[in-house]
Every structure is written in C-alpha cells, then in structure tokens.
Amino acid sequence: MGEEAPEYLLEGLDEFSVFQGNQTSNIVGGKIYVVGGSEDGVNNSISVKVFDRSTGEWLVPTVLGVRPTSCKLHSAIPVNEDRILLLKSNSAPDDCFWFLEVDTRFVKEQKKVFGTEVVAWSKGVQGAGPKPVVISGPSGVGKGTLISKLMRQFPSTFGFSVSHTTRAPREKEVHGVHYYFTERSKMENDIREGKFLESASVHGNLYGTSIEAVEAVTDSGKRCLLDIDVQGARSVRASSLEAIFIFICPPSFEELEKRLRARGTETEEQVQKRLRNAKAEIDQGKSPDLFDHILVNDDLEKCYEDLQKILGLEDNADAVSYPTSEDIRVTDFHAVSTRDQKVLIHCGTEQGMTPTIYELDVSSLKGGAPGRTRGLNIHGIDLSTDVQSGINPV
Ligand SMILES: Nc1nc2c(ncn2[C@@H]2O[C@H](COP(=O)(O)OP(=O)(O)O)[C@@H](O)[C@H]2O)c(=O)[nH]1
Ligand SMILES: Nc1ncnc2c1ncn2[C@@H]1O[C@H](COP(=O)(O)OP(=O)(O)O)[C@@H](O)[C@H]1O
C-alpha cells in the first residue's frame, strides 16, 4: 500500500535538527517517534519528539519516567505495538536496554491525566526479580516491628522501600533510612512528574513510594518490603508492580490503642486521629480483593512465624537471589531486527573477528513504566555451533 510522501514531512525536517547527534525514527500507530541526542545540553538525557501523521503536526510529549542518559550511538525498533526498544551502544548491561512506552495501559491513562501526548521511559532489566511484599495495617499494629525483625534476620534477602513523607521525623528516625523527610511542595511536584509509584494523604500528612525506592531494592536482587497504608496498597495493586499484599490486624481495638500509647511517639491529638482512622483501615483491610493474606498480630513471635511461612522462609536461610544476567555489550556497529516475539541484535566487531548475535525474547515482559521493564530474556547465539539458525557469520 504505497503512501504518497506528504509535504509536511519536508517542513518537519527543520525540527529534526533540534536534536544533536544520532537520532532514530519509528512509526507506531500513525505517529512517528523521533528519539535523539541530548535535550538541552543540561539534562544530558535522550529526548523524544512526536510527529502526528494524521494532522501533520509536531507534538512535544510529556515525558514520564527516568530518562536514559544520552549516548554516542543508539538504535531503536518497535516491539509489541505499544513500545519502542532503544539500544544504547557501548553501555553497561544495566543501561543498555530501554523501552519508550507510547501506547501501553499506563501511557493511555496518563494521556487522560495530562491531556497531552505522553510517552514513558522504562529501563529494561534481565530476569524477573523477586516479588515485592506490601505490608499494611493500622498505626501501632506492629508493621514496623515485624519488618525490622525480617530485615535483621534476613539482611541479604530483604531491602526496605524508603518512603517519602511530609511528617516530621520522630526522635530516632534517620533521613534516608526510615523515611525521606520532604517538603510538601517538592513532593507534590515530584508526584506530578511521575516519580512516584503511589502516594496518599495519611493522618494529615503526605506519604509516597518513589519508583526508585522500590526499583533500587529489586535491582540489587533483594526482595522489597513496603510499609504503606491501605490506600497505597490499593494503588500498588492497580499498578504494573506484581506484589504480595499482607494486612496486619490487631487482636482488638483496645490492644491497638494500648500499643500506640505505649510507643509514646505521638501526641494525644495524633493518637486520637490514628485511632479514628484505624476503624476504616481495618474494615478495608478485610476486603478479600485487596490482600492476599491477613495476619493477626497478637503474640508477636507467632505472627512473625506466620509471616515467615507466607514468605517461604521456614528454613531460616538468608539467601540472596540476584537475577541472572548475561554480560552483554552492544557495539557501535550493530543492526537490530524483529521477528515474531524475538529481537535479533547483530553486533559487528573488528575485522576478521566473529560478530556476536544476541536474541532477546520480548514475549513475556513484566512490569514497565512507571517502573522497570523486567523479564528480559537475552542470550547470545553461538555462530560457530548454531547450524540450525541459518545465520551466516559475515
Ligand atoms: N500510601 C503510603 N503510606 C505510607 C507510606 N509510608 C508509610 N505509610 C503509611 O503511613 C502510615 C503512617 O506511618 P507513620 O507515620 O510511620 O506512623 P506509624 O504507622 O504509626 O508507625 C502507616 O499506615 C504507614 O503504613 C507510603 O509510602 N505510602
Ligand atoms: N505483638 C505485639 N504485642 C505487643 N506489642 C507489640 C506487638 N507488636 C508490636 N508491638 C509494639 O507496639 C508498638 C507499635 O508497633 P510498631 O511496629 O511501631 O507499629 P506500626 O509500625 O504498625 O505503627 C511498638 O511499641 C511495638 O514494640
């Protein structure tokens, strides 16, 4: 189906020159996505422009997610009809694969929120990573106590998602360890810019989980523990993050009140507010569509034992399960093509040496913007032995 080259493409050429250095263009769903050098020389990140073929207009999209830093050379190819795979040459394996989401569920939702064209970056990561664990429950029920016990006994298995909050630090709380204590205006701005997986107003303060807080833990191969309220749990449930959801219940309301007061970290007014909110939280916590497990924290040791069972820790071994990753390096001279659900990356080398071909399976990607795209399954094809493949070394 031959299409006549429209005139506006020529007019648009001026716009292309806005980007410095290497740039690529890909058509997805009637739009051309131009990905290029650094935006303004300050951010030093790869930038995006969109050309709408139906209107002949250039669109400046709202760009969400952590952006890839610019590089000398990259290539790009559409995969799965809703995202573009970007390969940064000569980059470390954990900085080589990026996805520009252009029509995923997340992007569609954000288009409604922003009322603009939206694209979202997501870093590609090999392996699926362990499922994060969301722990919710009313204030004073013992969430922090249980999480501390897990972290102490299994330091290489678990990592804590450090939330941001606008509440004032308690006496023994450390910035960056228990929370990032933040100004409300700064946090609200970061939420608008899509840096948070979820956020909620709890007991009169703003709390939120940044995408980086969770991803940093998961990237290190540890299992991420999130201590968040019921509203936050609901948001995470609706997000692309696959997690296990556990609700901690008090044995009685009186006991909850006793623990809150005994902790002695809140004023009487704050205690009253927490107790008022606890009633609704406990009701919502019992909703079966939200939590996978409900634990009653009566006897602490018994509750901790049950928690360990849910998390498969009966043998008490502190084991790290780093995601397996191939040591991949995409060279400057590479070509990329797709077939079915496979991407072939052909990397050229010095003359006389055998090129390397990697095969990337994109059929079972997990997650995605606003977090990482996990589950990249990459392996090298050995050209000296892979007779079946029909690929001839050049
Ligand atoms: N939605 C959400 N809730 C959070 C986050 N961090 C903490 N919370 C919740 O905020 C509530 C108050 O936490 P905090 O001020 O530490 O008081 P505590 O629960 O009495 O120890 C608790 O229900 C936490 O689970 C977050 O990042 N997001
Ligand atoms: N099973 C339990 N029995 C008695 N006291 C408990 C139990 N679990 C926790 N506590 C105590 O209750 C208080 C509140 O626990 P904490 O972990 O701070 O709750 P949360 O993080 O849910 O607000 C703390 O002083 C803690 O030592």
Tab-separated table of C-alpha atoms and ligand atoms in Angstrom:
chain	number	residue	atom	x	y	z
A	1	MET	CA	0.000	0.000	0.000
A	2	GLY	CA	2.126	2.863	-1.302
A	3	GLU	CA	1.630	6.145	0.521
A	4	GLU	CA	2.497	9.434	-1.088
A	5	ALA	CA	5.138	11.324	0.843
A	6	PRO	CA	3.282	14.236	2.454
A	7	GLU	CA	4.744	17.722	2.125
A	8	TYR	CA	4.770	18.379	5.831
A	9	LEU	CA	7.488	15.806	6.275
A	10	LEU	CA	9.825	18.127	4.427
A	11	GLU	CA	8.750	21.104	6.534
A	12	GLY	CA	9.305	18.960	9.574
A	13	LEU	CA	12.925	18.355	8.708
A	14	ASP	CA	13.903	21.584	10.449
A	15	GLU	CA	12.508	20.166	13.625
A	16	PHE	CA	14.704	17.107	13.317
A	17	SER	CA	17.798	19.248	13.530
A	18	VAL	CA	16.793	20.265	17.069
A	19	PHE	CA	18.413	17.081	18.261
A	20	GLN	CA	22.140	16.816	18.217
A	21	GLY	CA	23.928	13.618	17.307
A	22	ASN	CA	22.458	10.253	16.496
A	23	GLN	CA	18.676	10.045	16.164
A	24	THR	CA	16.187	7.378	15.156
A	25	SER	CA	12.596	7.465	13.909
A	26	ASN	CA	9.972	4.780	14.271
A	27	ILE	CA	6.330	4.641	13.264
A	28	VAL	CA	3.876	3.274	15.810
A	29	GLY	CA	0.122	3.649	15.297
A	30	GLY	CA	0.231	6.552	12.852
A	31	LYS	CA	2.783	8.590	14.751
A	32	ILE	CA	6.498	8.966	14.177
A	33	TYR	CA	8.624	8.898	17.317
A	34	VAL	CA	11.942	10.640	16.886
A	35	VAL	CA	14.432	9.791	19.594
A	36	GLY	CA	17.619	11.756	19.706
A	37	GLY	CA	20.649	13.258	21.389
A	38	SER	CA	20.559	15.384	24.478
A	39	GLU	CA	17.647	17.714	25.033
A	40	ASP	CA	19.281	20.927	26.053
A	41	GLY	CA	22.843	20.080	26.914
A	42	VAL	CA	21.925	20.379	30.580
A	43	ASN	CA	19.847	17.298	31.268
A	44	ASN	CA	22.111	15.136	29.144
A	45	SER	CA	19.264	12.723	28.539
A	46	ILE	CA	17.870	11.261	25.363
A	47	SER	CA	14.845	13.226	24.166
A	48	VAL	CA	11.699	12.481	22.209
A	49	LYS	CA	9.590	14.281	19.636
A	50	VAL	CA	6.419	13.004	18.079
A	51	PHE	CA	5.084	13.687	14.619
A	52	ASP	CA	1.365	13.041	14.123
A	53	ARG	CA	0.918	11.887	10.539
A	54	SER	CA	-2.850	12.427	10.553
A	55	THR	CA	-2.615	16.133	11.413
A	56	GLY	CA	0.871	16.860	10.110
A	57	GLU	CA	1.837	18.378	13.456
A	58	TRP	CA	4.821	18.023	15.694
A	59	LEU	CA	3.854	17.269	19.276
A	60	VAL	CA	6.015	17.883	22.304
A	61	PRO	CA	5.081	14.994	24.564
A	62	THR	CA	5.004	14.889	28.346
A	63	VAL	CA	7.881	12.525	29.064
A	64	LEU	CA	7.476	10.388	32.174
A	65	GLY	CA	9.913	8.117	33.985
A	66	VAL	CA	13.660	8.239	34.492
A	67	ARG	CA	15.170	9.065	31.101
A	68	PRO	CA	18.169	7.288	29.614
A	69	THR	CA	21.309	9.409	29.544
A	70	SER	CA	22.451	10.341	26.069
A	71	CYS	CA	24.981	8.215	24.269
A	72	LYS	CA	27.017	8.492	21.089
A	73	LEU	CA	25.003	5.904	19.198
A	74	HIS	CA	21.742	4.129	19.693
A	75	SER	CA	19.285	2.134	17.650
A	76	ALA	CA	15.551	1.755	18.132
A	77	ILE	CA	12.866	-0.648	16.964
A	78	PRO	CA	9.154	-1.011	17.808
A	79	VAL	CA	8.097	-4.093	19.767
A	80	ASN	CA	4.691	-5.342	20.912
A	81	GLU	CA	2.874	-2.481	19.080
A	82	ASP	CA	2.918	-0.230	22.129
A	83	ARG	CA	6.584	0.463	22.868
A	84	ILE	CA	9.915	1.102	21.204
A	85	LEU	CA	13.045	-0.742	22.282
A	86	LEU	CA	16.088	1.510	22.470
A	87	LEU	CA	19.568	0.002	22.495
A	88	LYS	CA	22.411	2.175	23.781
A	89	SER	CA	25.678	1.064	22.261
A	90	ASN	CA	28.750	0.625	24.415
A	91	SER	CA	26.740	0.862	27.618
A	92	ALA	CA	26.797	-1.329	30.690
A	93	PRO	CA	24.272	-4.223	30.612
A	94	ASP	CA	22.050	-2.421	33.110
A	95	ASP	CA	21.963	0.727	30.983
A	96	CYS	CA	21.735	-0.832	27.530
A	97	PHE	CA	18.042	-1.690	27.095
A	98	TRP	CA	15.367	0.969	27.432
A	99	PHE	CA	11.728	0.980	26.458
A	100	LEU	CA	9.881	4.052	25.284
A	101	GLU	CA	6.254	3.268	26.001
A	102	VAL	CA	3.953	5.026	23.561
A	103	ASP	CA	0.616	3.241	23.886
A	104	THR	CA	0.731	0.943	26.922
A	105	ARG	CA	-2.057	0.925	29.515
A	106	PHE	CA	-0.022	3.249	31.750
A	107	VAL	CA	0.585	5.719	28.916
A	108	LYS	CA	-3.094	5.684	27.903
A	109	GLU	CA	-4.092	6.503	31.495
A	110	GLN	CA	-1.532	9.302	31.745
A	111	LYS	CA	-2.729	10.838	28.460
A	112	LYS	CA	-6.114	11.325	30.150
A	113	VAL	CA	-4.480	12.830	33.251
A	114	PHE	CA	-2.221	15.265	31.382
A	115	GLY	CA	-4.452	15.916	28.369
A	116	THR	CA	-1.306	15.877	26.189
A	117	GLU	CA	0.689	13.400	24.173
A	118	VAL	CA	2.526	11.211	26.700
A	119	VAL	CA	5.457	8.841	26.406
A	120	ALA	CA	7.114	6.991	29.296
A	121	TRP	CA	10.609	5.595	29.695
A	122	SER	CA	11.227	2.296	31.418
A	123	LYS	CA	14.610	0.665	31.893
A	124	GLY	CA	14.874	-2.934	30.671
A	125	VAL	CA	16.208	-5.407	33.227
A	126	GLN	CA	17.144	-9.044	32.730
A	127	GLY	CA	15.382	-11.550	34.957
A	128	ALA	CA	12.101	-11.043	36.762
A	129	GLY	CA	13.388	-10.156	40.252
A	130	PRO	CA	11.687	-11.302	43.448
A	131	LYS	CA	8.119	-10.120	44.069
A	132	PRO	CA	7.900	-7.147	46.461
A	133	VAL	CA	5.897	-7.559	49.672
A	134	VAL	CA	3.370	-4.897	50.680
A	135	ILE	CA	2.615	-4.774	54.407
A	136	SER	CA	-0.357	-2.691	55.549
A	137	GLY	CA	-2.278	-2.239	58.743
A	138	PRO	CA	-3.402	0.427	61.190
A	139	SER	CA	-0.931	2.594	63.047
A	140	GLY	CA	0.517	0.798	66.074
A	141	VAL	CA	-0.365	-2.740	64.941
A	142	GLY	CA	3.296	-3.778	64.662
A	143	LYS	CA	4.173	-3.423	60.945
A	144	GLY	CA	7.472	-1.698	61.675
A	145	THR	CA	8.350	-4.245	64.357
A	146	LEU	CA	7.727	-7.195	62.013
A	147	ILE	CA	9.640	-5.573	59.143
A	148	SER	CA	12.626	-4.834	61.420
A	149	LYS	CA	12.684	-8.461	62.531
A	150	LEU	CA	12.725	-9.668	58.918
A	151	MET	CA	15.473	-7.219	57.945
A	152	ARG	CA	17.607	-8.194	60.948
A	153	GLN	CA	17.258	-11.943	60.435
A	154	PHE	CA	17.482	-11.907	56.624
A	155	PRO	CA	19.679	-8.917	55.743
A	156	SER	CA	20.672	-10.150	52.303
A	157	THR	CA	17.199	-11.299	51.343
A	158	PHE	CA	15.175	-8.173	52.120
A	159	GLY	CA	15.519	-4.469	51.453
A	160	PHE	CA	13.181	-1.757	52.713
A	161	SER	CA	11.421	0.651	50.380
A	162	VAL	CA	12.197	4.005	51.968
A	163	SER	CA	9.091	6.174	51.548
A	164	HIS	CA	8.897	9.942	51.310
A	165	THR	CA	6.788	11.787	53.853
A	166	THR	CA	5.934	15.329	54.852
A	167	ARG	CA	5.568	14.366	58.527
A	168	ALA	CA	8.227	15.460	60.998
A	169	PRO	CA	10.862	12.866	61.964
A	170	ARG	CA	10.486	11.044	65.282
A	171	GLU	CA	13.397	11.101	67.695
A	172	LYS	CA	15.213	8.002	66.467
A	173	GLU	CA	14.262	8.226	62.815
A	174	VAL	CA	17.019	8.771	60.266
A	175	HIS	CA	16.538	10.543	56.936
A	176	GLY	CA	17.084	8.055	54.096
A	177	VAL	CA	16.751	5.040	56.385
A	178	HIS	CA	13.240	5.232	57.831
A	179	TYR	CA	11.862	7.895	55.515
A	180	TYR	CA	12.932	10.685	53.218
A	181	PHE	CA	11.536	13.659	55.142
A	182	THR	CA	10.432	16.084	52.475
A	183	GLU	CA	8.827	19.475	51.888
A	184	ARG	CA	5.232	19.162	50.714
A	185	SER	CA	5.708	21.386	47.632
A	186	LYS	CA	8.764	19.406	46.497
A	187	MET	CA	6.955	16.106	46.980
A	188	GLU	CA	3.825	17.316	45.190
A	189	ASN	CA	5.972	18.397	42.275
A	190	ASP	CA	7.743	15.029	42.105
A	191	ILE	CA	4.358	13.264	42.186
A	192	ARG	CA	3.193	15.398	39.238
A	193	GLU	CA	6.356	14.489	37.364
A	194	GLY	CA	5.506	10.797	37.704
A	195	LYS	CA	8.328	9.866	40.075
A	196	PHE	CA	6.022	8.070	42.495
A	197	LEU	CA	4.505	4.629	42.266
A	198	GLU	CA	1.798	5.699	44.705
A	199	SER	CA	1.108	8.409	47.219
A	200	ALA	CA	-1.609	9.110	49.771
A	201	SER	CA	-2.627	11.525	52.467
A	202	VAL	CA	-2.438	9.603	55.766
A	203	HIS	CA	-3.254	11.070	59.205
A	204	GLY	CA	-2.915	14.567	57.683
A	205	ASN	CA	0.492	14.072	56.057
A	206	LEU	CA	1.574	13.117	52.576
A	207	TYR	CA	3.315	9.742	52.162
A	208	GLY	CA	4.542	8.127	48.975
A	209	THR	CA	6.642	5.377	47.470
A	210	SER	CA	9.018	6.610	44.812
A	211	ILE	CA	9.596	4.321	41.869
A	212	GLU	CA	13.325	4.456	42.551
A	213	ALA	CA	12.838	3.320	46.168
A	214	VAL	CA	11.340	0.025	45.036
A	215	GLU	CA	13.440	-0.480	41.935
A	216	ALA	CA	16.741	0.159	43.725
A	217	VAL	CA	15.980	-2.675	46.150
A	218	THR	CA	14.805	-5.041	43.403
A	219	ASP	CA	17.796	-4.193	41.185
A	220	SER	CA	20.102	-5.326	43.980
A	221	GLY	CA	18.412	-8.738	43.850
A	222	LYS	CA	16.730	-8.244	47.226
A	223	ARG	CA	13.058	-8.598	47.948
A	224	CYS	CA	11.477	-5.232	48.561
A	225	LEU	CA	9.363	-4.684	51.696
A	226	LEU	CA	6.843	-1.832	51.577
A	227	ASP	CA	5.174	-0.456	54.713
A	228	ILE	CA	2.263	1.518	53.272
A	229	ASP	CA	-1.322	2.325	54.154
A	230	VAL	CA	-4.424	0.704	52.629
A	231	GLN	CA	-4.894	3.447	50.013
A	232	GLY	CA	-1.283	2.922	48.930
A	233	ALA	CA	-1.798	-0.842	48.761
A	234	ARG	CA	-4.798	-0.282	46.506
A	235	SER	CA	-2.748	1.929	44.174
A	236	VAL	CA	0.087	-0.591	44.018
A	237	ARG	CA	-2.436	-3.356	43.311
A	238	ALA	CA	-3.662	-1.319	40.317
A	239	SER	CA	-0.105	-0.608	39.099
A	240	SER	CA	2.167	-2.761	36.972
A	241	LEU	CA	4.107	-3.883	40.070
A	242	GLU	CA	3.386	-7.516	40.874
A	243	ALA	CA	3.500	-7.831	44.658
A	244	ILE	CA	2.237	-9.894	47.571
A	245	PHE	CA	-0.192	-7.998	49.819
A	246	ILE	CA	-0.347	-8.717	53.563
A	247	PHE	CA	-2.634	-6.998	56.065
A	248	ILE	CA	-1.710	-6.962	59.749
A	249	CYS	CA	-4.689	-6.844	62.102
A	250	PRO	CA	-4.676	-6.072	65.853
A	251	PRO	CA	-6.213	-8.675	68.215
A	252	SER	CA	-8.596	-5.960	69.440
A	253	PHE	CA	-9.120	-2.241	69.196
A	254	GLU	CA	-8.233	-1.816	72.884
A	255	GLU	CA	-4.904	-3.579	72.373
A	256	LEU	CA	-4.157	-1.339	69.379
A	257	GLU	CA	-4.809	1.743	71.491
A	258	LYS	CA	-2.603	0.368	74.265
A	259	ARG	CA	0.320	-0.231	71.852
A	260	LEU	CA	0.008	3.173	70.242
A	261	ARG	CA	0.097	4.913	73.610
A	262	ALA	CA	2.902	2.705	74.933
A	263	ARG	CA	5.038	3.564	71.885
A	264	GLY	CA	4.895	7.154	73.074
A	265	THR	CA	5.862	8.746	69.749
A	266	GLU	CA	2.659	10.703	69.124
A	267	THR	CA	0.829	13.499	70.882
A	268	GLU	CA	-2.617	12.744	72.314
A	269	GLU	CA	-4.216	14.512	69.346
A	270	GLN	CA	-2.202	12.399	66.888
A	271	VAL	CA	-3.084	9.208	68.754
A	272	GLN	CA	-6.791	10.118	68.542
A	273	LYS	CA	-6.522	10.749	64.804
A	274	ARG	CA	-4.744	7.407	64.250
A	275	LEU	CA	-7.363	5.536	66.237
A	276	ARG	CA	-10.202	7.178	64.308
A	277	ASN	CA	-8.571	6.172	61.023
A	278	ALA	CA	-7.817	2.645	62.272
A	279	LYS	CA	-11.515	1.656	62.211
A	280	ALA	CA	-11.865	2.341	58.474
A	281	GLU	CA	-8.446	0.803	57.738
A	282	ILE	CA	-9.364	-2.454	59.472
A	283	ASP	CA	-12.650	-2.609	57.532
A	284	GLN	CA	-10.870	-2.047	54.235
A	285	GLY	CA	-8.100	-4.444	55.173
A	286	LYS	CA	-10.580	-7.250	55.330
A	287	SER	CA	-11.604	-6.711	51.725
A	288	PRO	CA	-10.643	-10.002	50.013
A	289	ASP	CA	-9.857	-8.497	46.606
A	290	LEU	CA	-7.033	-6.387	48.021
A	291	PHE	CA	-4.994	-8.509	50.420
A	292	ASP	CA	-3.638	-11.982	49.755
A	293	HIS	CA	-3.089	-12.695	53.468
A	294	ILE	CA	-4.402	-11.333	56.769
A	295	LEU	CA	-2.312	-11.892	59.904
A	296	VAL	CA	-3.448	-11.116	63.433
A	297	ASN	CA	-0.569	-9.709	65.456
A	298	ASP	CA	-1.487	-10.924	68.929
A	299	ASP	CA	1.579	-12.835	70.045
A	300	LEU	CA	4.494	-11.216	68.207
A	301	GLU	CA	6.581	-14.388	67.808
A	302	LYS	CA	3.613	-16.365	66.468
A	303	CYS	CA	2.730	-13.597	63.992
A	304	TYR	CA	6.370	-13.373	62.863
A	305	GLU	CA	6.445	-17.146	62.341
A	306	ASP	CA	3.286	-16.959	60.195
A	307	LEU	CA	4.781	-14.127	58.181
A	308	GLN	CA	7.913	-16.177	57.530
A	309	LYS	CA	5.758	-19.081	56.347
A	310	ILE	CA	3.919	-16.857	53.871
A	311	LEU	CA	7.274	-15.633	52.553
A	312	GLY	CA	8.684	-19.153	52.271
A	313	LEU	CA	11.411	-18.614	54.878
A	314	GLU	CA	10.869	-21.673	57.039
A	315	ASP	CA	14.430	-22.936	56.620
A	316	ASN	CA	15.810	-19.699	58.139
A	317	ALA	CA	18.454	-19.379	55.430
A	318	ASP	CA	19.366	-15.840	54.413
A	319	ALA	CA	19.803	-16.230	50.687
A	320	VAL	CA	20.206	-13.615	48.006
A	321	SER	CA	18.671	-14.393	44.656
A	322	TYR	CA	20.309	-11.995	42.243
A	323	PRO	CA	18.630	-12.025	38.858
A	324	THR	CA	20.717	-13.863	36.326
A	325	SER	CA	22.068	-11.523	33.708
A	326	GLU	CA	24.234	-12.059	30.674
A	327	ASP	CA	27.185	-9.765	30.323
A	328	ILE	CA	26.059	-8.074	27.148
A	329	ARG	CA	27.766	-5.273	25.298
A	330	VAL	CA	26.161	-3.820	22.211
A	331	THR	CA	28.868	-2.385	19.962
A	332	ASP	CA	28.702	0.851	17.962
A	333	PHE	CA	28.229	-1.104	14.749
A	334	HIS	CA	25.123	-3.081	15.344
A	335	ALA	CA	21.927	-3.850	13.496
A	336	VAL	CA	18.615	-4.746	15.023
A	337	SER	CA	15.617	-6.569	13.602
A	338	THR	CA	12.461	-8.253	14.928
A	339	ARG	CA	10.667	-11.439	14.029
A	340	ASP	CA	7.663	-12.765	15.882
A	341	GLN	CA	8.402	-12.062	19.542
A	342	LYS	CA	12.173	-12.045	19.098
A	343	VAL	CA	14.587	-9.182	18.594
A	344	LEU	CA	17.888	-10.013	16.943
A	345	ILE	CA	20.827	-7.759	17.746
A	346	HIS	CA	23.741	-8.235	15.397
A	347	CYS	CA	26.916	-6.686	16.801
A	348	GLY	CA	29.809	-6.095	14.447
A	349	THR	CA	33.381	-6.229	15.687
A	350	GLU	CA	36.918	-5.647	14.423
A	351	GLN	CA	37.624	-7.086	11.004
A	352	GLY	CA	38.317	-10.791	10.997
A	353	MET	CA	36.530	-11.418	14.251
A	354	THR	CA	33.229	-13.252	14.519
A	355	PRO	CA	30.301	-10.946	15.175
A	356	THR	CA	28.040	-11.533	18.123
A	357	ILE	CA	24.324	-12.024	17.774
A	358	TYR	CA	22.010	-11.721	20.737
A	359	GLU	CA	18.442	-12.874	20.772
A	360	LEU	CA	16.031	-11.032	23.010
A	361	ASP	CA	12.658	-12.593	23.747
A	362	VAL	CA	10.013	-9.909	24.269
A	363	SER	CA	7.049	-12.247	24.662
A	364	SER	CA	6.972	-12.240	28.459
A	365	LEU	CA	7.955	-8.760	29.578
A	366	LYS	CA	6.806	-7.833	33.081
A	367	GLY	CA	6.142	-4.505	34.727
A	368	GLY	CA	7.073	-1.457	32.714
A	369	ALA	CA	6.511	2.252	33.250
A	370	PRO	CA	6.391	3.779	35.789
A	371	GLY	CA	8.944	1.151	36.947
A	372	ARG	CA	11.425	-1.118	35.195
A	373	THR	CA	10.536	-3.498	32.388
A	374	ARG	CA	11.592	-6.832	33.814
A	375	GLY	CA	11.796	-10.322	32.415
A	376	LEU	CA	14.149	-9.538	29.521
A	377	ASN	CA	15.301	-12.899	28.313
A	378	ILE	CA	18.549	-12.415	26.385
A	379	HIS	CA	21.052	-14.927	25.161
A	380	GLY	CA	23.934	-14.940	22.731
A	381	ILE	CA	23.741	-17.142	19.654
A	382	ASP	CA	26.945	-19.079	19.184
A	383	LEU	CA	27.608	-18.734	15.446
A	384	SER	CA	30.280	-21.395	15.356
A	385	THR	CA	27.898	-24.110	16.527
A	386	ASP	CA	24.418	-22.789	15.734
A	387	VAL	CA	23.999	-24.664	12.442
A	388	GLN	CA	20.201	-24.699	12.815
A	389	SER	CA	19.860	-20.963	12.949
A	390	GLY	CA	20.743	-20.409	9.319
A	391	ILE	CA	22.563	-17.206	10.208
A	392	ASN	CA	25.838	-16.833	8.381
A	393	PRO	CA	28.696	-15.001	10.022
A	394	VAL	CA	29.768	-12.009	7.946
B	1	LIG	N1	0.460	5.186	50.954
B	1	LIG	C1	1.572	5.195	51.694
B	1	LIG	N2	1.504	5.034	53.012
B	1	LIG	C2	2.660	5.021	53.693
B	1	LIG	C3	3.925	5.185	53.094
B	1	LIG	N3	4.877	5.140	54.050
B	1	LIG	C4	4.240	4.935	55.205
B	1	LIG	N4	2.896	4.864	55.006
B	1	LIG	C5	1.829	4.620	55.970
B	1	LIG	O1	1.567	5.803	56.677
B	1	LIG	C6	1.025	5.472	57.925
B	1	LIG	C7	1.719	6.296	58.995
B	1	LIG	O2	3.062	5.918	59.088
B	1	LIG	P1	3.990	6.513	60.243
B	1	LIG	O3	3.872	7.990	60.229
B	1	LIG	O4	5.345	5.936	60.072
B	1	LIG	O5	3.277	6.032	61.566
B	1	LIG	P2	3.000	4.589	62.194
B	1	LIG	O6	2.198	3.780	61.228
B	1	LIG	O7	2.215	4.954	63.395
B	1	LIG	O8	4.307	3.966	62.521
B	1	LIG	C8	1.208	3.968	58.078
B	1	LIG	O9	-0.043	3.352	57.803
B	1	LIG	C9	2.193	3.609	57.019
B	1	LIG	O10	1.987	2.286	56.558
B	1	LIG	C10	3.950	5.362	51.691
B	1	LIG	O11	4.970	5.500	51.047
B	1	LIG	N5	2.756	5.354	51.036
B	2	LIG	N1	2.513	-8.478	69.141
B	2	LIG	C1	2.804	-7.401	69.867
B	2	LIG	N2	2.492	-7.393	71.178
B	2	LIG	C2	2.762	-6.312	71.944
B	2	LIG	N3	3.335	-5.179	71.498
B	2	LIG	C3	3.660	-5.133	70.180
B	2	LIG	C4	3.408	-6.230	69.315
B	2	LIG	N4	3.836	-5.892	68.091
B	2	LIG	C5	4.335	-4.639	68.181
B	2	LIG	N5	4.244	-4.183	69.437
B	2	LIG	C6	4.622	-2.840	69.950
B	2	LIG	O1	3.591	-1.946	69.529
B	2	LIG	C7	4.130	-0.664	69.215
B	2	LIG	C8	3.738	-0.301	67.783
B	2	LIG	O2	4.432	-1.130	66.876
B	2	LIG	P1	5.008	-0.574	65.511
B	2	LIG	O3	5.828	-1.667	64.904
B	2	LIG	O4	5.650	0.741	65.726
B	2	LIG	O5	3.644	-0.382	64.694
B	2	LIG	P2	3.337	0.234	63.270
B	2	LIG	O6	4.624	0.244	62.505
B	2	LIG	O7	2.324	-0.679	62.676
B	2	LIG	O8	2.784	1.589	63.512
B	2	LIG	C9	5.618	-0.757	69.412
B	2	LIG	O9	5.952	-0.187	70.661
B	2	LIG	C10	5.905	-2.258	69.396
B	2	LIG	O10	7.009	-2.597	70.187
